[in-house]
Coordinates of C-alpha atoms in Angstrom, one line a residue:
X1 CA 140.8 85.3 75.4
X2 CA 143.4 87.5 77.2
X3 CA 140.7 90.0 78.0
X4 CA 138.6 87.3 79.5
X5 CA 141.4 86.4 81.9
X6 CA 141.3 90.0 83.1
X7 CA 137.5 89.6 83.3
X8 CA 137.8 86.5 85.4
X9 CA 140.2 88.2 87.8
X10 CA 137.8 91.2 88.1
X11 CA 134.9 88.9 88.6
X12 CA 136.7 87.4 91.5
X13 CA 137.4 90.7 93.1
X14 CA 133.8 92.0 92.6
X15 CA 132.1 88.6 93.6
X16 CA 138.4 92.7 85.0
X17 CA 142.6 120.2 49.4
X18 CA 140.5 117.7 47.1
X19 CA 141.9 114.3 46.5
X20 CA 141.6 111.7 43.8
X21 CA 138.4 109.7 43.8
X22 CA 137.8 107.2 46.6
X23 CA 139.6 103.9 46.3
X24 CA 137.6 100.9 45.2
X25 CA 136.7 98.2 47.7
X26 CA 139.4 95.6 48.3
X27 CA 142.6 95.0 50.1
X28 CA 144.4 98.1 51.2
X29 CA 148.2 98.4 51.1
X30 CA 149.4 101.4 52.9
X31 CA 152.8 101.8 54.6
X32 CA 151.8 103.4 57.9
X33 CA 154.6 105.7 58.9
X34 CA 158.4 105.9 59.3
X35 CA 158.1 104.9 62.9
X36 CA 155.6 102.1 62.4
X37 CA 157.4 100.5 59.5
X38 CA 160.8 100.5 61.3
X39 CA 162.7 100.7 58.1
X40 CA 160.5 98.2 56.2
X41 CA 161.5 98.2 52.6
X42 CA 159.1 99.7 50.0
X43 CA 159.4 100.6 46.4
X44 CA 160.8 103.9 47.5
X45 CA 164.2 103.8 49.2
X46 CA 164.9 105.6 52.5
X47 CA 166.8 108.3 50.5
X48 CA 163.6 109.2 48.7
X49 CA 162.1 111.1 51.6
X50 CA 163.5 114.3 50.2
X51 CA 160.8 114.0 47.5
X52 CA 158.5 117.0 47.7
X53 CA 155.5 114.6 48.0
X54 CA 156.4 114.0 51.6
X55 CA 156.3 117.7 52.4
X56 CA 152.8 117.7 50.8
X57 CA 151.8 114.8 53.0
X58 CA 153.2 116.6 56.1
X59 CA 151.3 119.8 55.3
X60 CA 148.1 117.9 54.7
X61 CA 148.5 116.0 58.0
X62 CA 148.9 119.3 59.8
X63 CA 145.7 120.6 58.3
X64 CA 143.9 117.4 59.2
X65 CA 145.1 117.7 62.8
X66 CA 143.3 121.1 63.0
X67 CA 140.0 119.8 61.7
X68 CA 137.0 119.3 64.0
X69 CA 135.3 116.0 64.3
X70 CA 132.4 117.1 62.1
X71 CA 134.9 118.4 59.5
X72 CA 136.6 115.1 59.5
X73 CA 133.4 113.2 59.1
X74 CA 132.3 115.5 56.3
X75 CA 135.6 115.0 54.4
X76 CA 135.5 111.2 54.9
X77 CA 131.9 111.1 53.6
X78 CA 133.0 113.1 50.6
X79 CA 135.5 110.3 49.7
X80 CA 132.9 107.6 50.6
X81 CA 135.0 106.4 53.6
X82 CA 133.7 105.1 56.9
X83 CA 132.7 108.1 59.1
X84 CA 132.3 106.2 62.4
X85 CA 134.8 106.4 65.2
X86 CA 136.4 108.7 67.7
X87 CA 138.3 111.8 66.5
X88 CA 141.8 110.3 66.6
X89 CA 140.6 107.3 64.5
X90 CA 138.9 109.6 62.0
X91 CA 142.2 111.7 61.7
X92 CA 144.2 108.5 61.1
X93 CA 141.8 107.3 58.5
X94 CA 141.8 110.5 56.5
X95 CA 145.6 110.9 56.8
X96 CA 146.1 107.4 55.4
X97 CA 143.7 108.0 52.6
X98 CA 145.6 111.1 51.5
X99 CA 149.0 109.4 51.9
X100 CA 148.0 106.4 49.9
X101 CA 146.6 108.5 47.1
X102 CA 149.7 110.7 46.9
X103 CA 152.1 107.8 47.0
X104 CA 150.2 105.8 44.4
X105 CA 150.5 108.8 42.1
X106 CA 154.3 108.4 42.4
X107 CA 154.1 104.6 42.2
X108 CA 155.8 104.2 45.5
X109 CA 153.6 101.5 46.9
X110 CA 153.7 97.8 46.0
X111 CA 150.4 96.4 45.0
X112 CA 150.7 93.2 47.0
X113 CA 151.9 93.7 50.6
X114 CA 149.3 91.8 52.6
X115 CA 148.3 88.2 53.1
X116 CA 145.5 86.8 51.0
X117 CA 143.7 85.7 54.2
X118 CA 143.7 86.2 57.9
X119 CA 142.6 83.5 60.3
X120 CA 141.2 85.0 63.5
X121 CA 141.3 82.7 66.5
X122 CA 140.0 83.3 70.0
X123 CA 139.9 80.2 72.2
X124 CA 137.7 79.6 75.2
X125 CA 139.3 77.6 78.0
X126 CA 138.3 76.0 81.3
X127 CA 138.5 78.5 84.2
X128 CA 137.5 78.9 87.8
X129 CA 136.4 81.9 89.8
X130 CA 139.3 83.8 91.1
X131 CA 141.6 82.4 88.3
X132 CA 143.9 80.6 90.8
X133 CA 147.5 80.5 89.5
X134 CA 147.8 76.7 89.8
X135 CA 144.7 76.1 87.7
X136 CA 145.5 74.4 84.3
X137 CA 143.5 75.9 81.5
X138 CA 142.3 73.5 78.8
X139 CA 140.8 74.7 75.4
X140 CA 137.1 74.0 75.2
X141 CA 136.2 76.0 72.1
X142 CA 138.3 76.2 68.9
X143 CA 136.9 78.9 66.5
X144 CA 138.4 80.2 63.3
X145 CA 137.1 83.2 61.3
X146 CA 138.5 83.5 57.8
X147 CA 138.9 87.1 56.5
X148 CA 139.5 87.7 52.8
X149 CA 141.8 90.7 52.7
X150 CA 140.9 91.4 49.1
X151 CA 137.1 91.6 49.5
X152 CA 137.4 92.7 53.1
X153 CA 134.7 90.3 54.2
X154 CA 134.4 87.3 56.5
X155 CA 134.4 84.5 54.0
X156 CA 134.0 81.5 56.3
X157 CA 134.0 80.2 59.9
X158 CA 134.9 77.1 61.8
X159 CA 133.8 76.1 65.3
X160 CA 134.2 73.0 67.3
X161 CA 134.0 72.4 71.1
X162 CA 136.7 70.4 72.9
X163 CA 136.4 67.8 75.7
X164 CA 138.8 68.7 78.6
X165 CA 140.8 65.8 80.1
X166 CA 142.5 67.1 83.2
X167 CA 139.4 68.9 84.6
X168 CA 136.5 67.3 82.7
X169 CA 133.9 68.9 84.9
X170 CA 133.3 72.6 84.1
X171 CA 132.9 75.0 86.9
X172 CA 129.7 77.0 87.3
X173 CA 131.8 80.1 86.8
X174 CA 133.1 78.8 83.4
X175 CA 129.6 77.8 82.2
X176 CA 128.1 81.2 83.1
X177 CA 131.0 83.1 81.5
X178 CA 131.3 81.2 78.2
X179 CA 127.8 79.7 77.8
X180 CA 129.4 76.3 77.1
X181 CA 127.6 73.6 79.1
X182 CA 128.8 70.4 80.5
X183 CA 126.7 68.4 78.0
X184 CA 128.4 70.2 75.1
X185 CA 132.0 69.3 76.2
X186 CA 131.0 65.8 77.2
X187 CA 129.9 65.1 73.6
X188 CA 132.9 66.9 72.0
X189 CA 136.2 65.4 70.7
X190 CA 139.4 65.7 72.5
X191 CA 141.9 68.3 71.4
X192 CA 144.1 66.3 68.9
X193 CA 141.0 65.3 66.9
X194 CA 139.7 68.9 66.9
X195 CA 143.1 70.2 65.8
X196 CA 143.1 67.7 63.0
X197 CA 139.7 68.9 61.9
X198 CA 140.9 72.5 61.9
X199 CA 143.9 71.6 59.8
X200 CA 141.7 69.7 57.3
X201 CA 139.4 72.7 57.1
X202 CA 142.3 75.0 56.4
X203 CA 143.7 72.7 53.8
X204 CA 140.4 72.6 51.9
X205 CA 140.7 76.3 51.6
X206 CA 144.2 76.0 50.2
X207 CA 145.8 78.1 52.9
X208 CA 149.6 78.1 52.8
X209 CA 149.5 76.5 49.3
X210 CA 147.5 78.6 46.8
X211 CA 146.8 81.4 49.2
X212 CA 149.1 83.2 51.8
X213 CA 147.7 83.7 55.2
X214 CA 148.5 84.6 58.8
X215 CA 146.9 83.8 62.2
X216 CA 145.5 86.7 64.2
X217 CA 144.6 86.9 67.9
X218 CA 143.3 89.4 70.4
X219 CA 146.4 89.5 72.6
X220 CA 149.3 87.1 73.2
X221 CA 147.7 84.5 75.4
X222 CA 145.7 82.5 72.9
X223 CA 148.8 81.1 71.3
X224 CA 151.6 81.6 73.8
X225 CA 149.6 80.3 76.8
X226 CA 146.4 78.4 75.9
X227 CA 147.6 76.6 72.7
X228 CA 151.0 76.1 74.1
X229 CA 149.7 74.5 77.4
X230 CA 147.1 72.5 75.5
X231 CA 149.7 70.9 73.2
X232 CA 151.7 69.8 76.3
X233 CA 148.6 68.4 77.9
X234 CA 147.7 66.5 74.7
X235 CA 151.4 65.4 74.3
X236 CA 151.7 66.8 70.8
X237 CA 154.2 69.3 69.4
X238 CA 153.2 72.9 68.9
X239 CA 151.7 73.3 65.3
X240 CA 154.0 75.1 62.9
X241 CA 151.2 77.2 61.3
X242 CA 150.5 78.9 64.7
X243 CA 154.1 79.8 65.6
X244 CA 153.7 83.3 64.4
X245 CA 150.7 85.6 64.5
X246 CA 149.3 89.1 64.4
X247 CA 148.5 90.4 67.9
X248 CA 145.8 92.9 66.9
X249 CA 146.1 94.8 70.2
X250 CA 149.7 95.7 69.3
X251 CA 148.7 96.5 65.7
X252 CA 145.8 98.7 66.8
X253 CA 147.8 100.5 69.4
X254 CA 150.7 101.3 67.0
X255 CA 148.4 102.3 64.1
X256 CA 146.0 104.5 66.0
X257 CA 148.6 105.7 68.5
X258 CA 146.7 104.7 71.6
X259 CA 147.9 103.3 75.0
X260 CA 147.5 99.6 75.9
X261 CA 144.5 100.3 78.1
X262 CA 142.7 101.4 74.9
X263 CA 143.2 98.1 73.1
X264 CA 140.6 95.8 74.8
X265 CA 138.1 94.3 72.5
X266 CA 135.1 96.4 73.6
X267 CA 137.1 99.6 73.6
X268 CA 138.6 99.0 70.2
X269 CA 135.1 98.4 68.8
X270 CA 133.7 101.5 70.6
X271 CA 136.5 103.8 69.3
X272 CA 135.9 102.5 65.8
X273 CA 132.2 103.4 66.1
X274 CA 131.0 99.8 66.3
X275 CA 129.0 97.7 68.8
X276 CA 129.7 94.2 69.9
X277 CA 127.7 91.7 67.9
X278 CA 126.7 88.4 69.6
X279 CA 127.4 86.9 73.0
X280 CA 130.5 88.1 74.9
X281 CA 132.9 85.3 75.8
X282 CA 131.6 83.1 73.0
X283 CA 134.8 82.1 71.1
X284 CA 133.2 82.3 67.7
X285 CA 131.4 85.6 68.4
X286 CA 134.5 87.1 69.9
X287 CA 136.5 86.0 66.8
X288 CA 133.9 87.6 64.5
X289 CA 134.1 90.9 66.4
X290 CA 137.9 90.8 66.3
X291 CA 137.6 90.1 62.5
X292 CA 135.4 93.2 62.2
X293 CA 138.2 95.3 63.8
X294 CA 140.8 93.8 61.5
X295 CA 138.7 94.6 58.5
X296 CA 138.2 98.2 59.6
X297 CA 141.9 98.6 60.2
X298 CA 142.6 97.3 56.7
X299 CA 140.1 99.7 55.3
X300 CA 141.8 102.5 57.2
X301 CA 145.1 101.6 55.5
X302 CA 146.8 99.5 58.2
X303 CA 149.3 96.9 57.0
X304 CA 148.4 94.1 59.3
X305 CA 151.4 91.8 59.6
X306 CA 152.9 89.2 62.0
X307 CA 154.3 90.9 65.2
X308 CA 154.6 88.0 67.6
X309 CA 155.9 84.5 67.6
X310 CA 156.6 81.6 70.0
X311 CA 160.1 80.0 70.1
X312 CA 161.1 77.4 72.6
X313 CA 157.9 77.9 74.5
X314 CA 158.7 81.6 74.9
X315 CA 156.8 84.6 73.6
X316 CA 158.9 86.9 71.3
X317 CA 158.3 90.0 69.4
X318 CA 158.6 90.0 65.6
X319 CA 160.1 93.2 64.2
X320 CA 158.2 95.0 61.4
X321 CA 161.5 95.1 59.4
X322 CA 161.4 91.3 59.0
X323 CA 160.4 90.3 55.5
X324 CA 156.8 89.6 55.1
X325 CA 155.9 85.9 54.8
X326 CA 152.8 83.9 55.3
X327 CA 152.3 80.9 57.6
X328 CA 153.2 77.5 56.3
X329 CA 150.6 75.0 54.9
X330 CA 149.0 73.5 58.0
X331 CA 150.1 70.0 59.1
X332 CA 149.2 67.9 62.1
X333 CA 152.1 68.0 64.6
X334 CA 153.7 64.8 65.8
X335 CA 153.1 63.4 69.2
X336 CA 155.7 64.0 71.9
X337 CA 157.9 61.2 73.1

C-alpha cells in the first residue's frame, strides 16, 4: 500500500568446497549475521566466535564473493537451491546455505526460531488523484494471505471489500488504480464487521492459540497509517494482534544489503528473479506477491521477525535483540468512548 501512495503521487505529477546435501524443504532457521542479529541470543554464546568454524565461514564467503554469476548459479543448482535472482541475491543465498550447514554440524542453531505462520496484509484504500494531504483514506479492501513457514507455501487466503463511510463515492482515479468499482463497495460491509470476519477467520485457523504467527506488510503505512486511521473513523480501538508486524522492506534491505530504493515490491520481485502475478494494486494480488517474496527470503535463510510496532498511535522500530514472540490470539477491539 505504501508503494501505491508513491504511485499516486507520481501519477499526479505525470497526469510514483563441497557441502552437505541440500536441506529438505521446510522452514529455514538461519541467523543472518552479527550485524543483522544485533546480539540476538542463539545456542552459541557471543564468546564462541573464536570457534574455527567462523574462520571457515569467512573464508568461504570470500570465495563466494569472487564467483561469477554463472558460477554462483551452477553451485546453487548443485545443491538444488533456487538459481534465479541478481548476483548479490545469489551470493547471499549461497553464503547462508554454507553457513547454516556448517553451524548445524556444530549444533549451534535452534530448530525453532520462526513463527508457525505469517499473515500478509496489503490494504487498498480510497484515494484521489494528486493524493491531497487533507484527504482521509478509508480501507476498501482487506486481504490476508496465510503463509505456512514449515511448508513454505501459501496455505489460505481471505478477502473482503469494505464500504467507506466518510467518502462513500469512489473517485475515478481510485477505481482505475485498484479495479474496485462503486458497486462492489456499495454492497460491502462497513469496516467493524469486516474486521470481525477477519478475526473469526484467524481464530478458525487457531492463530495465536495452537500456532504462533506474525503480521507482515510491504512498508509501514498499512498498519501505522491506514489501519490506525480506519480504527479512529470506525470509533474502535486499534486491534492488539496488529500492533507489531514484519515490515518486509526493512527485512529485505537488511538481509540482501540493498538501499531503500531497491525495496519496492516490483524491484524486490525482479531482483529475486520473479515476475508480478496478477493485477497490480489489487490488495489480494499484491499480498500474494509479497508472500512470494517472504517465502523466497525464508528459503534463502532469512529469519523474518517483527521489526516495527505502533504505540500510542506512533510508529516505532522493534530491535532484533528483543525476544521473539508471536502475535496474540485475535480479539475484536472495543469501541471508543
